[in-house]
Structure formats: structure tokens, C-alpha cells
Amino acid sequence: MKKTLLISISFFMIIISTFGQANQYKNLWQKVEDFEKKSLPKSAAHQVDNILKRAIEDKNSPQMIKALIHQGKYEIAIDAENDMGVFDNLNAMLASAQSDVEKAVIHSMLSSLYKQYYESNLHHIGQRTDLYDHVPRDMKEWTKSIYINKIVEHALASLAPQAVLEDALVEEFEPIVVLGNDARQFYPSMFDFLALRALETLRDYGQDLSMVLDKAHIDRAKLFAPNEQFAALEIDAEAFPQLAILSVYQKMIRSLEARRLHQSTVLVALSRLDYVAQLHSAHKEHGLALLQELYEKWKDDGMSIEIVDAMCNFYEYADADIPRLQPTTLEAKGNENIAKMYALLNKTIAKFPKHKRVGILKNRLNNIVQAQFTINSHRAFAPDEVKSFDIQYRNVELLRAKLYKLDDPIIFYSGGYKSKEKIRKQFVKEIDIPLKWEEPYLFYNDSFVVDVTTPGAYRLELDMDKEMSNSRA
């Protein structure tokens, strides 16, 4: 008699197959773990890819779910073009699936695979005449609109049994789920897991969001509204499948709010803002207001770190056509955006110095105050000409220059010295170049003169004497 292993997953039961098959999968997953221990992520990803294919062929839902969840760690791709049977297998599994969670996962898998096939064959698919009222049996004859409809149909179907999915916590899938992911804190349910997959799948498949919004008569500004207002926006994903991703964002906001996962709604708002940033003019006009609203609400919570990071992105790339980080004169007070960015970073780092995510803000701060300088001048001067050098610098108090006279200028300028060969030169003098500054995050322009009248070839070597503190005013 064959012994059957049963695993309870939330409120439903799934048959895993015989002990022998379970042991085979156990061995396959052991190989994945071995590759991980050896720091071989590509090999591990390939192994998980093989497990996923086998699970689909075996119609083994739990193992398929486990492999699917591992896609958060690896970039896994099933070669759908050369293995069209994967669609038949998944559709057969969908037809025979008993639990809502199992069906939802299969819908999610089908949505991502249809998108993968569509993107891989976009050149050929785009040349076909759209068939709005007829879907050929052979998917190789499908048109662009059919693929988009299929992608959206399965993505939304994966979220249809919302109540059941919300009750099915991802951590309850042990032993078929690897625990320990920080994302479980913010997205604990299978609904969250599948919604994130839907967002990833629907995020970009060549649609022109701006054009669709015009057809749907949706005001762009409303896409940048606070979560509560955005969630109440009427979006007809059936009439406009290209807007399905916005519908998914709405579902996530309402679900997370209902479960009192308020921190998670912040991450969803930031993700939404990142998506609609493609509406460049509207983003420039309305994006910062949403971030400021979030910041005021969460400024005393560690979640503000994520908001500040997004605000810095906005400040850094706003009006990218203007050279904001490099004022052309010493008297220029600099850019208001980078000043706000500098103050906001210092304030937030001081408030949450030991937070596990504060490092992203420290890196940003280091980037905008990193000491640097560049020197420009003529390569040759007449003996009686003023030897003036232009310098652009940031966060440097003093440059120390050493002037040398070259013994073999022809060899030097022709590149005749070998890489490790010492350049023959004679020390002439040392020059201190004090620099003016107001803020450590601004670039300044200045100049200095080297007083030398004896003809010859000279080399000027410069070093920063001191870097200012990030906190120095």
C-alpha cells in the first residue's frame, strides 16, 4: 500500500504525493542549499528552475509553491517558448485544483508565464492584426490584446479569493516555505505574496499609461493622492486592462488597512509612487506632496527612513536638466533641493541612529558630502604669463600642492615611463591653497596661481589636507 503524506496549509489540505517523491524533492532542495552555502547563486537558481519545471510536470502544487516563493531570491525563468507544455500542465492543474489558495498560485504562475512568452516574442506578436472577438486555440497565433487580457485575467484571478488568501499566512507553509525573510513582517499573507507578484507582472508590458488614462478620463493628479483617496478612485480594469496594476494597488491598500498593517501601506504608497513616476510632469508637480504627507505622519517612526530615502530620490532627480549640484560661482548659495536633502538626512539619521535600515541614509549623506576636487588649466604657459589654475571642489578646506620640475619631460609626455618606473623629477616648492566654503554639500569654483618663471616642464601634485565633517555647518 502506498503511503501518502498530507500537509495542512492554513484551512485546506494538499496531497504532496508518496514518501518516495517527497524524498526526491528533499534531495533536490538539498542541492539548492549546498549551492547557497558555496555562494553559487546562479547554480542554485538553475536547480530551483528544474524543481519548478518538475513540480509542474508532476502536478505537485506544494513543491510548485515552494519553488515559486524562491523567486524572491533568484531570477528564475521557464523556457516557455521551447516548452509549450507548461501551459497545458498548469491549466490542467487549475482545472483539477481543489483549494482556492492552490488555484490562486496557479493563476499567478500563468500570468507571469504568459507575460514572459509575450515579451520574448513581442516582435512577432506586434505584427499581427488584433482579433478582439476571437481567441485562436493555438496561442502562437494570439495577438497583443489577447496576451494582455490573459496576463491581466490571471493576475486578477490570483487575488479573487481574497479572504481565504488573507487567512493563509505565508509562514504557515512550512516546510515548503523558507522563513526568515524580513518581508514577512510587512506582507505576511498569501494575498500579500500574490499581490506583489501581480504588481511585478503587470508593472510593464509596453503599455502607454498616459494614453490609457486619457481614454479612461482619469485625472493624473489623483494617482498621487494619499492612500485613502487613491483607494476610493474608480478604476475599470475590465474595460482598461492596462490599468489593472492600479486596481491591484487599491486592493492591497484596502486589505492592509483592514488588517491594521499600517506600516505596510507606507511601502505600498512608495511602490505606487515609483510606478506612476513615469508620468513625468504629474510626478514633478504632485509627487513630493504625497511624500511630505507620508513623512509628517511617520516622522517619529522608523518607517520614515524609507520615506526620506524616496524624498531624496525626488530631490536628487527633480529638474534633471538643471545642473543643480554644481553652482557656477562661489557666491551661489546652491540648490534648495540638495540643502533640504542634507538637512533631512542628518535629522533622520540622528533620530534613528541604530535602526537596521539607517545605513541607506548614511550612504546617501556620504555621497553628497564626499570630498573631491578637479583642476583645469592650460597645458603650457609663456614664461611671463600668469600660471592660473581653475579648481572646482566640494567639502575640502585646504589643498596642498607640490611643484616638481621634470628631468625628462619628453619621456614623460610621450608615455615612455613604465608603469612602476619612478618619474625623475626635482622638488621645487610646496604650495598651500586655502579654499573658501559655506556648506559641505555644495560645489564651489575658485582659482589659484603658481609663481614660477624658470622655463621648463613642471608637474603639480595635489592632496587634500583635511576633509570636513559631515555635520559641520
Tab-separated table of C-alpha atoms in Angstrom:
chain	number	residue	atom	x	y	z
A	1	MET	CA	0.000	0.000	0.000
A	2	LYS	CA	1.329	3.410	-0.899
A	3	LYS	CA	1.655	5.771	1.993
A	4	THR	CA	0.522	9.314	1.379
A	5	LEU	CA	1.954	12.362	3.103
A	6	LEU	CA	-0.563	15.071	3.982
A	7	ILE	CA	0.423	18.660	4.773
A	8	SER	CA	-2.021	21.118	6.315
A	9	ILE	CA	-1.761	24.592	4.828
A	10	SER	CA	-3.956	27.121	6.604
A	11	PHE	CA	-7.542	25.929	6.160
A	12	PHE	CA	-7.029	23.455	3.339
A	13	MET	CA	-5.281	20.153	2.675
A	14	ILE	CA	-2.960	19.307	-0.188
A	15	ILE	CA	-1.730	15.857	-1.158
A	16	ILE	CA	2.014	16.006	-1.626
A	17	SER	CA	2.424	12.557	-3.218
A	18	THR	CA	4.192	9.483	-1.957
A	19	PHE	CA	7.046	9.463	0.519
A	20	GLY	CA	9.364	8.443	-2.300
A	21	GLN	CA	8.519	11.504	-4.351
A	22	ALA	CA	8.790	13.715	-1.274
A	23	ASN	CA	12.278	12.363	-0.600
A	24	GLN	CA	13.268	13.057	-4.201
A	25	TYR	CA	12.250	16.687	-3.810
A	26	LYS	CA	14.053	16.795	-0.489
A	27	ASN	CA	17.247	15.753	-2.243
A	28	LEU	CA	16.724	18.352	-4.941
A	29	TRP	CA	16.272	21.096	-2.360
A	30	GLN	CA	19.361	19.888	-0.536
A	31	LYS	CA	21.342	20.652	-3.697
A	32	VAL	CA	19.920	24.168	-3.666
A	33	GLU	CA	21.074	24.592	-0.075
A	34	ASP	CA	24.523	23.240	-0.945
A	35	PHE	CA	24.878	25.757	-3.776
A	36	GLU	CA	23.827	28.558	-1.429
A	37	LYS	CA	26.446	27.557	1.134
A	38	LYS	CA	29.079	27.656	-1.613
A	39	SER	CA	27.880	31.147	-2.685
A	40	LEU	CA	26.822	29.891	-6.116
A	41	PRO	CA	23.510	31.738	-6.663
A	42	LYS	CA	23.346	31.030	-10.405
A	43	SER	CA	23.700	27.302	-9.849
A	44	ALA	CA	21.103	27.442	-7.077
A	45	ALA	CA	18.735	29.367	-9.348
A	46	HIS	CA	19.158	26.783	-12.103
A	47	GLN	CA	18.393	23.998	-9.642
A	48	VAL	CA	15.234	25.762	-8.429
A	49	ASP	CA	14.243	26.248	-12.066
A	50	ASN	CA	14.487	22.480	-12.587
A	51	ILE	CA	12.439	21.822	-9.447
A	52	LEU	CA	9.747	24.213	-10.651
A	53	LYS	CA	9.535	22.518	-14.041
A	54	ARG	CA	9.363	19.101	-12.434
A	55	ALA	CA	6.697	20.202	-9.943
A	56	ILE	CA	4.543	21.462	-12.795
A	57	GLU	CA	5.006	18.205	-14.704
A	58	ASP	CA	4.207	16.174	-11.553
A	59	LYS	CA	1.273	18.482	-10.763
A	60	ASN	CA	2.811	18.821	-7.309
A	61	SER	CA	1.272	22.044	-6.014
A	62	PRO	CA	3.197	22.391	-2.728
A	63	GLN	CA	6.558	21.999	-4.421
A	64	MET	CA	5.496	24.416	-7.142
A	65	ILE	CA	4.539	26.944	-4.472
A	66	LYS	CA	7.867	26.484	-2.703
A	67	ALA	CA	9.808	26.999	-5.935
A	68	LEU	CA	7.611	29.944	-6.777
A	69	ILE	CA	8.323	31.613	-3.450
A	70	HIS	CA	12.043	31.139	-4.065
A	71	GLN	CA	11.697	33.536	-6.989
A	72	GLY	CA	12.180	36.255	-4.422
A	73	LYS	CA	15.759	35.040	-4.082
A	74	TYR	CA	16.630	34.093	-7.622
A	75	GLU	CA	15.751	35.182	-11.103
A	76	ILE	CA	14.118	32.039	-12.427
A	77	ALA	CA	12.853	31.663	-15.983
A	78	ILE	CA	10.967	28.778	-17.518
A	79	ASP	CA	11.671	28.466	-21.226
A	80	ALA	CA	8.023	28.706	-22.234
A	81	GLU	CA	8.802	29.126	-25.923
A	82	ASN	CA	10.519	25.754	-26.161
A	83	ASP	CA	8.285	24.041	-23.639
A	84	MET	CA	4.694	24.986	-24.520
A	85	GLY	CA	3.527	22.019	-22.473
A	86	VAL	CA	3.996	24.084	-19.326
A	87	PHE	CA	0.814	25.998	-20.167
A	88	ASP	CA	-1.139	22.781	-20.718
A	89	ASN	CA	0.130	21.361	-17.425
A	90	LEU	CA	-0.736	24.472	-15.451
A	91	ASN	CA	-4.194	24.780	-16.998
A	92	ALA	CA	-4.816	21.097	-16.219
A	93	MET	CA	-3.732	21.684	-12.620
A	94	LEU	CA	-6.026	24.702	-12.459
A	95	ALA	CA	-8.990	22.673	-13.644
A	96	SER	CA	-8.441	19.954	-11.038
A	97	ALA	CA	-7.291	22.110	-8.114
A	98	GLN	CA	-9.463	21.795	-5.027
A	99	SER	CA	-8.328	24.672	-2.818
A	100	ASP	CA	-8.674	28.374	-3.507
A	101	VAL	CA	-5.073	29.030	-2.495
A	102	GLU	CA	-3.779	26.407	-4.898
A	103	LYS	CA	-5.851	27.898	-7.730
A	104	ALA	CA	-4.643	31.386	-6.881
A	105	VAL	CA	-0.992	30.340	-7.072
A	106	ILE	CA	-1.538	28.644	-10.429
A	107	HIS	CA	-3.289	31.770	-11.768
A	108	SER	CA	-0.292	33.810	-10.640
A	109	MET	CA	2.104	31.425	-12.361
A	110	LEU	CA	0.109	31.520	-15.594
A	111	SER	CA	0.025	35.306	-15.571
A	112	SER	CA	3.806	35.607	-15.239
A	113	LEU	CA	4.440	32.907	-17.866
A	114	TYR	CA	2.095	34.496	-20.387
A	115	LYS	CA	3.922	37.771	-19.866
A	116	GLN	CA	7.291	36.062	-20.275
A	117	TYR	CA	6.216	34.435	-23.527
A	118	TYR	CA	4.693	37.705	-24.743
A	119	GLU	CA	7.874	39.682	-24.081
A	120	SER	CA	10.084	37.025	-25.674
A	121	ASN	CA	8.012	37.102	-28.870
A	122	LEU	CA	6.922	40.728	-28.877
A	123	HIS	CA	8.456	41.446	-32.274
A	124	HIS	CA	6.340	38.796	-33.997
A	125	ILE	CA	3.225	39.347	-31.877
A	126	GLY	CA	3.258	43.084	-32.560
A	127	GLN	CA	2.986	42.470	-36.292
A	128	ARG	CA	-0.271	40.539	-36.010
A	129	THR	CA	-3.667	42.151	-36.565
A	130	ASP	CA	-5.634	42.320	-33.327
A	131	LEU	CA	-8.534	39.863	-33.010
A	132	TYR	CA	-10.864	41.324	-30.413
A	133	ASP	CA	-13.708	38.802	-30.683
A	134	HIS	CA	-11.805	35.606	-31.426
A	135	VAL	CA	-9.155	33.733	-29.445
A	136	PRO	CA	-7.351	31.085	-31.556
A	137	ARG	CA	-6.744	27.726	-29.887
A	138	ASP	CA	-3.048	27.933	-30.760
A	139	MET	CA	-1.526	30.592	-28.539
A	140	LYS	CA	1.226	31.102	-31.097
A	141	GLU	CA	-1.451	32.856	-33.159
A	142	TRP	CA	-2.584	35.172	-30.373
A	143	THR	CA	-2.344	38.940	-30.807
A	144	LYS	CA	-1.090	41.601	-28.428
A	145	SER	CA	-4.508	42.380	-26.948
A	146	ILE	CA	-5.178	38.690	-26.257
A	147	TYR	CA	-1.914	38.296	-24.375
A	148	ILE	CA	-2.525	41.448	-22.346
A	149	ASN	CA	-6.019	40.247	-21.483
A	150	LYS	CA	-4.688	36.836	-20.452
A	151	ILE	CA	-1.922	38.364	-18.311
A	152	VAL	CA	-4.402	40.643	-16.553
A	153	GLU	CA	-7.111	37.983	-16.276
A	154	HIS	CA	-4.876	35.533	-14.424
A	155	ALA	CA	-3.203	38.225	-12.292
A	156	LEU	CA	-6.574	39.442	-11.011
A	157	ALA	CA	-7.887	35.879	-10.659
A	158	SER	CA	-4.925	35.103	-8.386
A	159	LEU	CA	-6.320	37.658	-5.917
A	160	ALA	CA	-10.006	36.766	-6.264
A	161	PRO	CA	-10.355	34.558	-3.137
A	162	GLN	CA	-9.086	37.481	-1.057
A	163	ALA	CA	-10.499	36.450	2.330
A	164	VAL	CA	-9.066	32.927	2.089
A	165	LEU	CA	-5.689	34.252	0.936
A	166	GLU	CA	-5.557	36.772	3.778
A	167	ASP	CA	-6.128	33.966	6.273
A	168	ALA	CA	-3.405	31.809	4.693
A	169	LEU	CA	-0.219	33.127	6.267
A	170	VAL	CA	2.930	32.549	4.265
A	171	GLU	CA	4.757	31.289	7.358
A	172	GLU	CA	2.172	28.508	7.687
A	173	PHE	CA	3.550	26.938	4.526
A	174	GLU	CA	6.471	25.415	6.408
A	175	PRO	CA	8.118	23.109	5.468
A	176	ILE	CA	7.563	24.245	1.864
A	177	VAL	CA	8.490	27.877	2.589
A	178	VAL	CA	11.875	29.188	3.671
A	179	LEU	CA	11.246	31.528	6.606
A	180	GLY	CA	13.303	34.433	7.865
A	181	ASN	CA	12.560	36.964	5.127
A	182	ASP	CA	12.023	40.434	6.592
A	183	ALA	CA	9.236	40.954	4.070
A	184	ARG	CA	7.069	38.567	6.109
A	185	GLN	CA	6.783	41.311	8.725
A	186	PHE	CA	5.093	43.627	6.252
A	187	TYR	CA	3.440	41.154	3.884
A	188	PRO	CA	2.517	38.093	5.988
A	189	SER	CA	-0.326	36.547	3.994
A	190	MET	CA	-0.570	34.671	0.728
A	191	PHE	CA	-2.740	37.529	-0.522
A	192	ASP	CA	0.206	39.891	0.000
A	193	PHE	CA	2.609	37.476	-1.652
A	194	LEU	CA	0.417	37.047	-4.723
A	195	ALA	CA	-0.430	40.749	-4.902
A	196	LEU	CA	3.279	41.603	-5.003
A	197	ARG	CA	3.718	39.063	-7.798
A	198	ALA	CA	0.800	40.634	-9.660
A	199	LEU	CA	2.379	44.084	-9.342
A	200	GLU	CA	5.646	42.751	-10.712
A	201	THR	CA	3.902	41.031	-13.619
A	202	LEU	CA	1.652	43.962	-14.509
A	203	ARG	CA	4.280	46.639	-13.987
A	204	ASP	CA	5.436	46.905	-17.574
A	205	TYR	CA	4.412	45.159	-20.737
A	206	GLY	CA	4.669	48.017	-23.191
A	207	GLN	CA	1.512	49.909	-22.223
A	208	ASP	CA	1.327	53.696	-22.531
A	209	LEU	CA	-0.108	54.678	-19.155
A	210	SER	CA	-0.652	58.290	-20.135
A	211	MET	CA	-2.712	57.377	-23.198
A	212	VAL	CA	-4.871	54.894	-21.279
A	213	LEU	CA	-5.563	57.435	-18.527
A	214	ASP	CA	-6.838	59.844	-21.164
A	215	LYS	CA	-9.184	57.205	-22.566
A	216	ALA	CA	-10.412	56.314	-19.082
A	217	HIS	CA	-10.859	60.020	-18.186
A	218	ILE	CA	-8.751	59.690	-15.030
A	219	ASP	CA	-7.083	62.799	-13.644
A	220	ARG	CA	-3.354	62.116	-13.289
A	221	ALA	CA	-3.182	64.093	-10.058
A	222	LYS	CA	-5.455	61.538	-8.357
A	223	LEU	CA	-2.820	58.837	-8.847
A	224	PHE	CA	-0.590	60.815	-6.460
A	225	ALA	CA	-3.261	61.195	-3.783
A	226	PRO	CA	-2.855	59.770	-0.252
A	227	ASN	CA	-3.695	56.079	0.100
A	228	GLU	CA	-7.248	56.552	1.344
A	229	GLN	CA	-8.214	58.836	-1.548
A	230	PHE	CA	-6.401	56.737	-4.133
A	231	ALA	CA	-8.077	53.531	-2.921
A	232	ALA	CA	-11.501	55.141	-3.480
A	233	LEU	CA	-10.715	56.087	-7.087
A	234	GLU	CA	-12.927	54.381	-9.671
A	235	ILE	CA	-10.759	52.251	-11.962
A	236	ASP	CA	-12.354	49.935	-14.517
A	237	ALA	CA	-9.706	47.265	-15.034
A	238	GLU	CA	-12.092	45.205	-17.163
A	239	ALA	CA	-12.611	47.989	-19.698
A	240	PHE	CA	-8.995	49.138	-19.451
A	241	PRO	CA	-6.796	46.110	-18.615
A	242	GLN	CA	-3.692	48.302	-18.797
A	243	LEU	CA	-4.899	49.919	-15.548
A	244	ALA	CA	-5.146	46.603	-13.702
A	245	ILE	CA	-1.952	47.334	-11.781
A	246	LEU	CA	-3.615	50.380	-10.217
A	247	SER	CA	-6.518	48.162	-9.222
A	248	VAL	CA	-4.070	45.789	-7.508
A	249	TYR	CA	-2.545	48.694	-5.581
A	250	GLN	CA	-6.049	49.627	-4.412
A	251	LYS	CA	-6.779	46.075	-3.283
A	252	MET	CA	-3.516	45.953	-1.325
A	253	ILE	CA	-4.169	49.268	0.416
A	254	ARG	CA	-7.680	48.279	1.475
A	255	SER	CA	-6.563	44.823	2.602
A	256	LEU	CA	-3.575	46.051	4.620
A	257	GLU	CA	-5.584	48.818	6.259
A	258	ALA	CA	-8.330	46.358	7.212
A	259	ARG	CA	-5.699	44.111	8.841
A	260	ARG	CA	-4.146	47.150	10.565
A	261	LEU	CA	-0.818	46.645	8.808
A	262	HIS	CA	-0.294	50.382	8.593
A	263	GLN	CA	3.476	50.257	8.091
A	264	SER	CA	2.934	48.053	5.062
A	265	THR	CA	0.661	50.662	3.493
A	266	VAL	CA	3.622	53.054	3.520
A	267	LEU	CA	5.657	50.656	1.402
A	268	VAL	CA	2.715	50.222	-0.976
A	269	ALA	CA	2.359	54.000	-1.310
A	270	LEU	CA	6.070	54.314	-2.143
A	271	SER	CA	5.810	51.487	-4.667
A	272	ARG	CA	2.794	53.163	-6.275
A	273	LEU	CA	4.630	56.481	-6.453
A	274	ASP	CA	7.591	54.769	-8.098
A	275	TYR	CA	5.259	53.271	-10.725
A	276	VAL	CA	3.371	56.465	-11.596
A	277	ALA	CA	6.648	58.428	-11.740
A	278	GLN	CA	6.587	57.575	-15.448
A	279	LEU	CA	4.049	60.408	-15.717
A	280	HIS	CA	6.927	62.854	-15.512
A	281	SER	CA	5.062	66.167	-15.436
A	282	ALA	CA	2.440	64.955	-12.968
A	283	HIS	CA	5.127	63.357	-10.804
A	284	LYS	CA	7.115	66.568	-10.708
A	285	GLU	CA	4.002	68.522	-9.745
A	286	HIS	CA	2.321	66.149	-7.270
A	287	GLY	CA	4.844	63.501	-6.172
A	288	LEU	CA	6.515	65.483	-3.416
A	289	ALA	CA	3.180	66.334	-1.778
A	290	LEU	CA	2.437	62.632	-1.270
A	291	LEU	CA	5.890	62.052	0.216
A	292	GLN	CA	5.551	65.033	2.542
A	293	GLU	CA	2.143	63.817	3.710
A	294	LEU	CA	3.639	60.413	4.493
A	295	TYR	CA	6.630	61.950	6.242
A	296	GLU	CA	4.520	64.133	8.536
A	297	LYS	CA	2.515	61.090	9.553
A	298	TRP	CA	5.519	58.777	10.107
A	299	LYS	CA	8.412	61.115	11.004
A	300	ASP	CA	8.638	59.699	14.544
A	301	ASP	CA	8.663	56.080	13.324
A	302	GLY	CA	11.496	54.104	11.766
A	303	MET	CA	9.393	53.767	8.611
A	304	SER	CA	10.277	57.396	7.928
A	305	ILE	CA	13.676	56.138	6.755
A	306	GLU	CA	12.021	54.628	3.665
A	307	ILE	CA	10.069	57.834	3.077
A	308	VAL	CA	13.153	60.032	3.442
A	309	ASP	CA	15.020	57.797	1.004
A	310	ALA	CA	12.207	58.307	-1.535
A	311	MET	CA	12.184	62.061	-0.864
A	312	CYS	CA	15.911	62.165	-1.555
A	313	ASN	CA	15.284	60.463	-4.881
A	314	PHE	CA	12.763	63.156	-5.701
A	315	TYR	CA	15.088	65.992	-4.680
A	316	GLU	CA	18.043	64.461	-6.487
A	317	TYR	CA	16.339	63.983	-9.831
A	318	ALA	CA	13.915	66.929	-9.854
A	319	ASP	CA	14.594	69.191	-12.796
A	320	ALA	CA	17.399	66.934	-14.003
A	321	ASP	CA	18.008	69.320	-16.900
A	322	ILE	CA	19.404	71.893	-14.433
A	323	PRO	CA	22.971	71.286	-13.075
A	324	ARG	CA	21.718	71.568	-9.501
A	325	LEU	CA	24.733	70.107	-7.744
A	326	GLN	CA	27.332	72.379	-9.293
A	327	PRO	CA	26.858	76.142	-8.741
A	328	THR	CA	28.981	78.121	-11.176
A	329	THR	CA	30.131	80.815	-8.732
A	330	LEU	CA	31.449	80.861	-5.201
A	331	GLU	CA	28.692	83.276	-4.179
A	332	ALA	CA	25.926	80.865	-5.232
A	333	LYS	CA	24.024	79.562	-2.228
A	334	GLY	CA	23.447	76.321	-4.042
A	335	ASN	CA	20.416	74.302	-4.707
A	336	GLU	CA	17.434	74.353	-2.366
A	337	ASN	CA	16.669	70.704	-3.025
A	338	ILE	CA	20.062	69.400	-2.018
A	339	ALA	CA	20.012	71.657	1.048
A	340	LYS	CA	16.684	70.136	2.090
A	341	MET	CA	18.067	66.694	1.343
A	342	TYR	CA	21.145	67.326	3.510
A	343	ALA	CA	19.101	68.616	6.451
A	344	LEU	CA	16.555	65.799	6.198
A	345	LEU	CA	19.232	63.121	6.108
A	346	ASN	CA	21.069	64.498	9.136
A	347	LYS	CA	17.834	64.861	11.102
A	348	THR	CA	16.599	61.352	10.367
A	349	ILE	CA	19.962	59.682	10.993
A	350	ALA	CA	20.213	61.466	14.347
A	351	LYS	CA	16.706	60.324	15.285
A	352	PHE	CA	17.222	56.647	14.358
A	353	PRO	CA	20.998	56.056	14.692
A	354	LYS	CA	20.708	52.299	15.356
A	355	HIS	CA	17.868	51.395	13.020
A	356	LYS	CA	18.751	48.468	10.764
A	357	ARG	CA	17.843	50.477	7.644
A	358	VAL	CA	19.551	53.749	8.559
A	359	GLY	CA	22.589	52.701	6.517
A	360	ILE	CA	20.836	53.650	3.275
A	361	LEU	CA	20.552	57.235	4.502
A	362	LYS	CA	24.148	57.301	5.741
A	363	ASN	CA	25.300	56.208	2.300
A	364	ARG	CA	23.265	58.978	0.700
A	365	LEU	CA	24.736	61.541	3.070
A	366	ASN	CA	28.273	60.345	2.387
A	367	ASN	CA	27.643	60.616	-1.345
A	368	ILE	CA	26.542	64.239	-1.222
A	369	VAL	CA	29.373	65.418	1.053
A	370	GLN	CA	32.213	63.299	-0.292
A	371	ALA	CA	35.317	65.459	-0.604
A	372	GLN	CA	36.507	65.922	-4.167
A	373	PHE	CA	38.150	68.409	-6.467
A	374	THR	CA	39.117	68.860	-10.125
A	375	ILE	CA	41.817	71.118	-11.623
A	376	ASN	CA	41.772	72.688	-15.090
A	377	SER	CA	44.370	74.850	-16.804
A	378	HIS	CA	46.349	75.365	-19.994
A	379	ARG	CA	48.940	72.671	-20.620
A	380	ALA	CA	51.581	75.294	-21.493
A	381	PHE	CA	52.363	78.824	-20.322
A	382	ALA	CA	54.714	81.523	-21.615
A	383	PRO	CA	57.453	82.447	-19.110
A	384	ASP	CA	55.860	85.834	-18.376
A	385	GLU	CA	52.275	84.541	-18.383
A	386	VAL	CA	50.264	84.187	-15.156
A	387	LYS	CA	50.119	80.471	-14.311
A	388	SER	CA	46.496	80.340	-13.202
A	389	PHE	CA	44.583	77.144	-12.421
A	390	ASP	CA	40.810	76.777	-12.086
A	391	ILE	CA	39.555	74.488	-9.373
A	392	GLN	CA	36.136	73.063	-8.588
A	393	TYR	CA	35.789	71.432	-5.182
A	394	ARG	CA	33.440	70.197	-2.508
A	395	ASN	CA	33.976	69.616	1.198
A	396	VAL	CA	37.686	70.468	1.108
A	397	GLU	CA	39.259	73.061	3.420
A	398	LEU	CA	42.818	73.039	2.153
A	399	LEU	CA	44.708	71.655	-0.824
A	400	ARG	CA	48.445	71.114	-0.523
A	401	ALA	CA	50.275	71.242	-3.844
A	402	LYS	CA	53.848	70.135	-4.532
A	403	LEU	CA	55.570	71.546	-7.593
A	404	TYR	CA	58.235	69.458	-9.318
A	405	LYS	CA	60.430	70.112	-12.330
A	406	LEU	CA	60.678	67.111	-14.655
A	407	ASP	CA	64.125	65.838	-15.604
A	408	ASP	CA	62.913	64.044	-18.740
A	409	PRO	CA	59.805	65.887	-19.986
A	410	ILE	CA	59.882	64.265	-23.424
A	411	ILE	CA	59.816	60.759	-21.944
A	412	PHE	CA	57.072	61.808	-19.505
A	413	TYR	CA	54.712	63.357	-22.052
A	414	SER	CA	55.294	60.619	-24.622
A	415	GLY	CA	54.391	57.953	-22.068
A	416	GLY	CA	57.837	56.460	-22.129
A	417	TYR	CA	57.909	55.664	-18.424
A	418	LYS	CA	56.980	52.132	-17.478
A	419	SER	CA	54.065	51.657	-15.074
A	420	LYS	CA	56.231	51.056	-11.978
A	421	GLU	CA	59.174	53.189	-13.035
A	422	LYS	CA	59.792	56.190	-10.821
A	423	ILE	CA	59.365	59.529	-12.584
A	424	ARG	CA	62.585	61.528	-12.431
A	425	LYS	CA	61.775	64.957	-11.043
A	426	GLN	CA	63.177	67.696	-8.791
A	427	PHE	CA	61.167	69.215	-5.946
A	428	VAL	CA	60.675	72.974	-6.368
A	429	LYS	CA	58.307	74.078	-3.633
A	430	GLU	CA	55.164	73.378	-1.665
A	431	ILE	CA	52.039	75.493	-2.098
A	432	ASP	CA	49.101	75.632	0.327
A	433	ILE	CA	45.804	76.500	-1.338
A	434	PRO	CA	43.186	77.590	1.246
A	435	LEU	CA	39.660	77.181	-0.019
A	436	LYS	CA	36.511	79.064	0.843
A	437	TRP	CA	33.338	77.179	1.614
A	438	GLU	CA	29.891	77.572	3.126
A	439	GLU	CA	28.220	74.159	3.003
A	440	PRO	CA	29.858	70.711	2.741
A	441	TYR	CA	27.401	69.500	0.075
A	442	LEU	CA	27.966	72.318	-2.444
A	443	PHE	CA	30.496	72.532	-5.244
A	444	TYR	CA	32.470	75.755	-5.497
A	445	ASN	CA	34.676	77.279	-8.162
A	446	ASP	CA	37.898	79.149	-7.408
A	447	SER	CA	41.386	79.636	-8.830
A	448	PHE	CA	44.986	79.830	-7.671
A	449	VAL	CA	48.285	80.942	-9.182
A	450	VAL	CA	51.616	79.128	-9.235
A	451	ASP	CA	54.515	81.562	-9.172
A	452	VAL	CA	57.291	80.123	-11.325
A	453	THR	CA	59.285	81.894	-14.038
A	454	THR	CA	62.080	79.497	-14.917
A	455	PRO	CA	61.311	77.790	-18.258
A	456	GLY	CA	60.875	74.050	-18.151
A	457	ALA	CA	58.362	71.213	-17.745
A	458	TYR	CA	56.678	71.023	-14.375
A	459	ARG	CA	54.387	68.627	-12.568
A	460	LEU	CA	51.887	69.744	-9.917
A	461	GLU	CA	50.785	67.101	-7.408
A	462	LEU	CA	47.867	67.858	-5.090
A	463	ASP	CA	46.500	66.263	-1.951
A	464	MET	CA	43.573	67.138	0.259
A	465	ASP	CA	44.878	68.201	3.631
A	466	LYS	CA	41.595	67.746	5.526
A	467	GLU	CA	38.054	66.645	4.877
A	468	MET	CA	35.322	68.496	6.684
A	469	SER	CA	32.900	66.706	8.978
A	470	ASN	CA	29.503	65.791	7.553
A	471	SER	CA	27.862	67.642	10.401
A	472	ARG	CA	29.861	70.836	10.027
A	473	ALA	CA	27.641	73.794	9.220
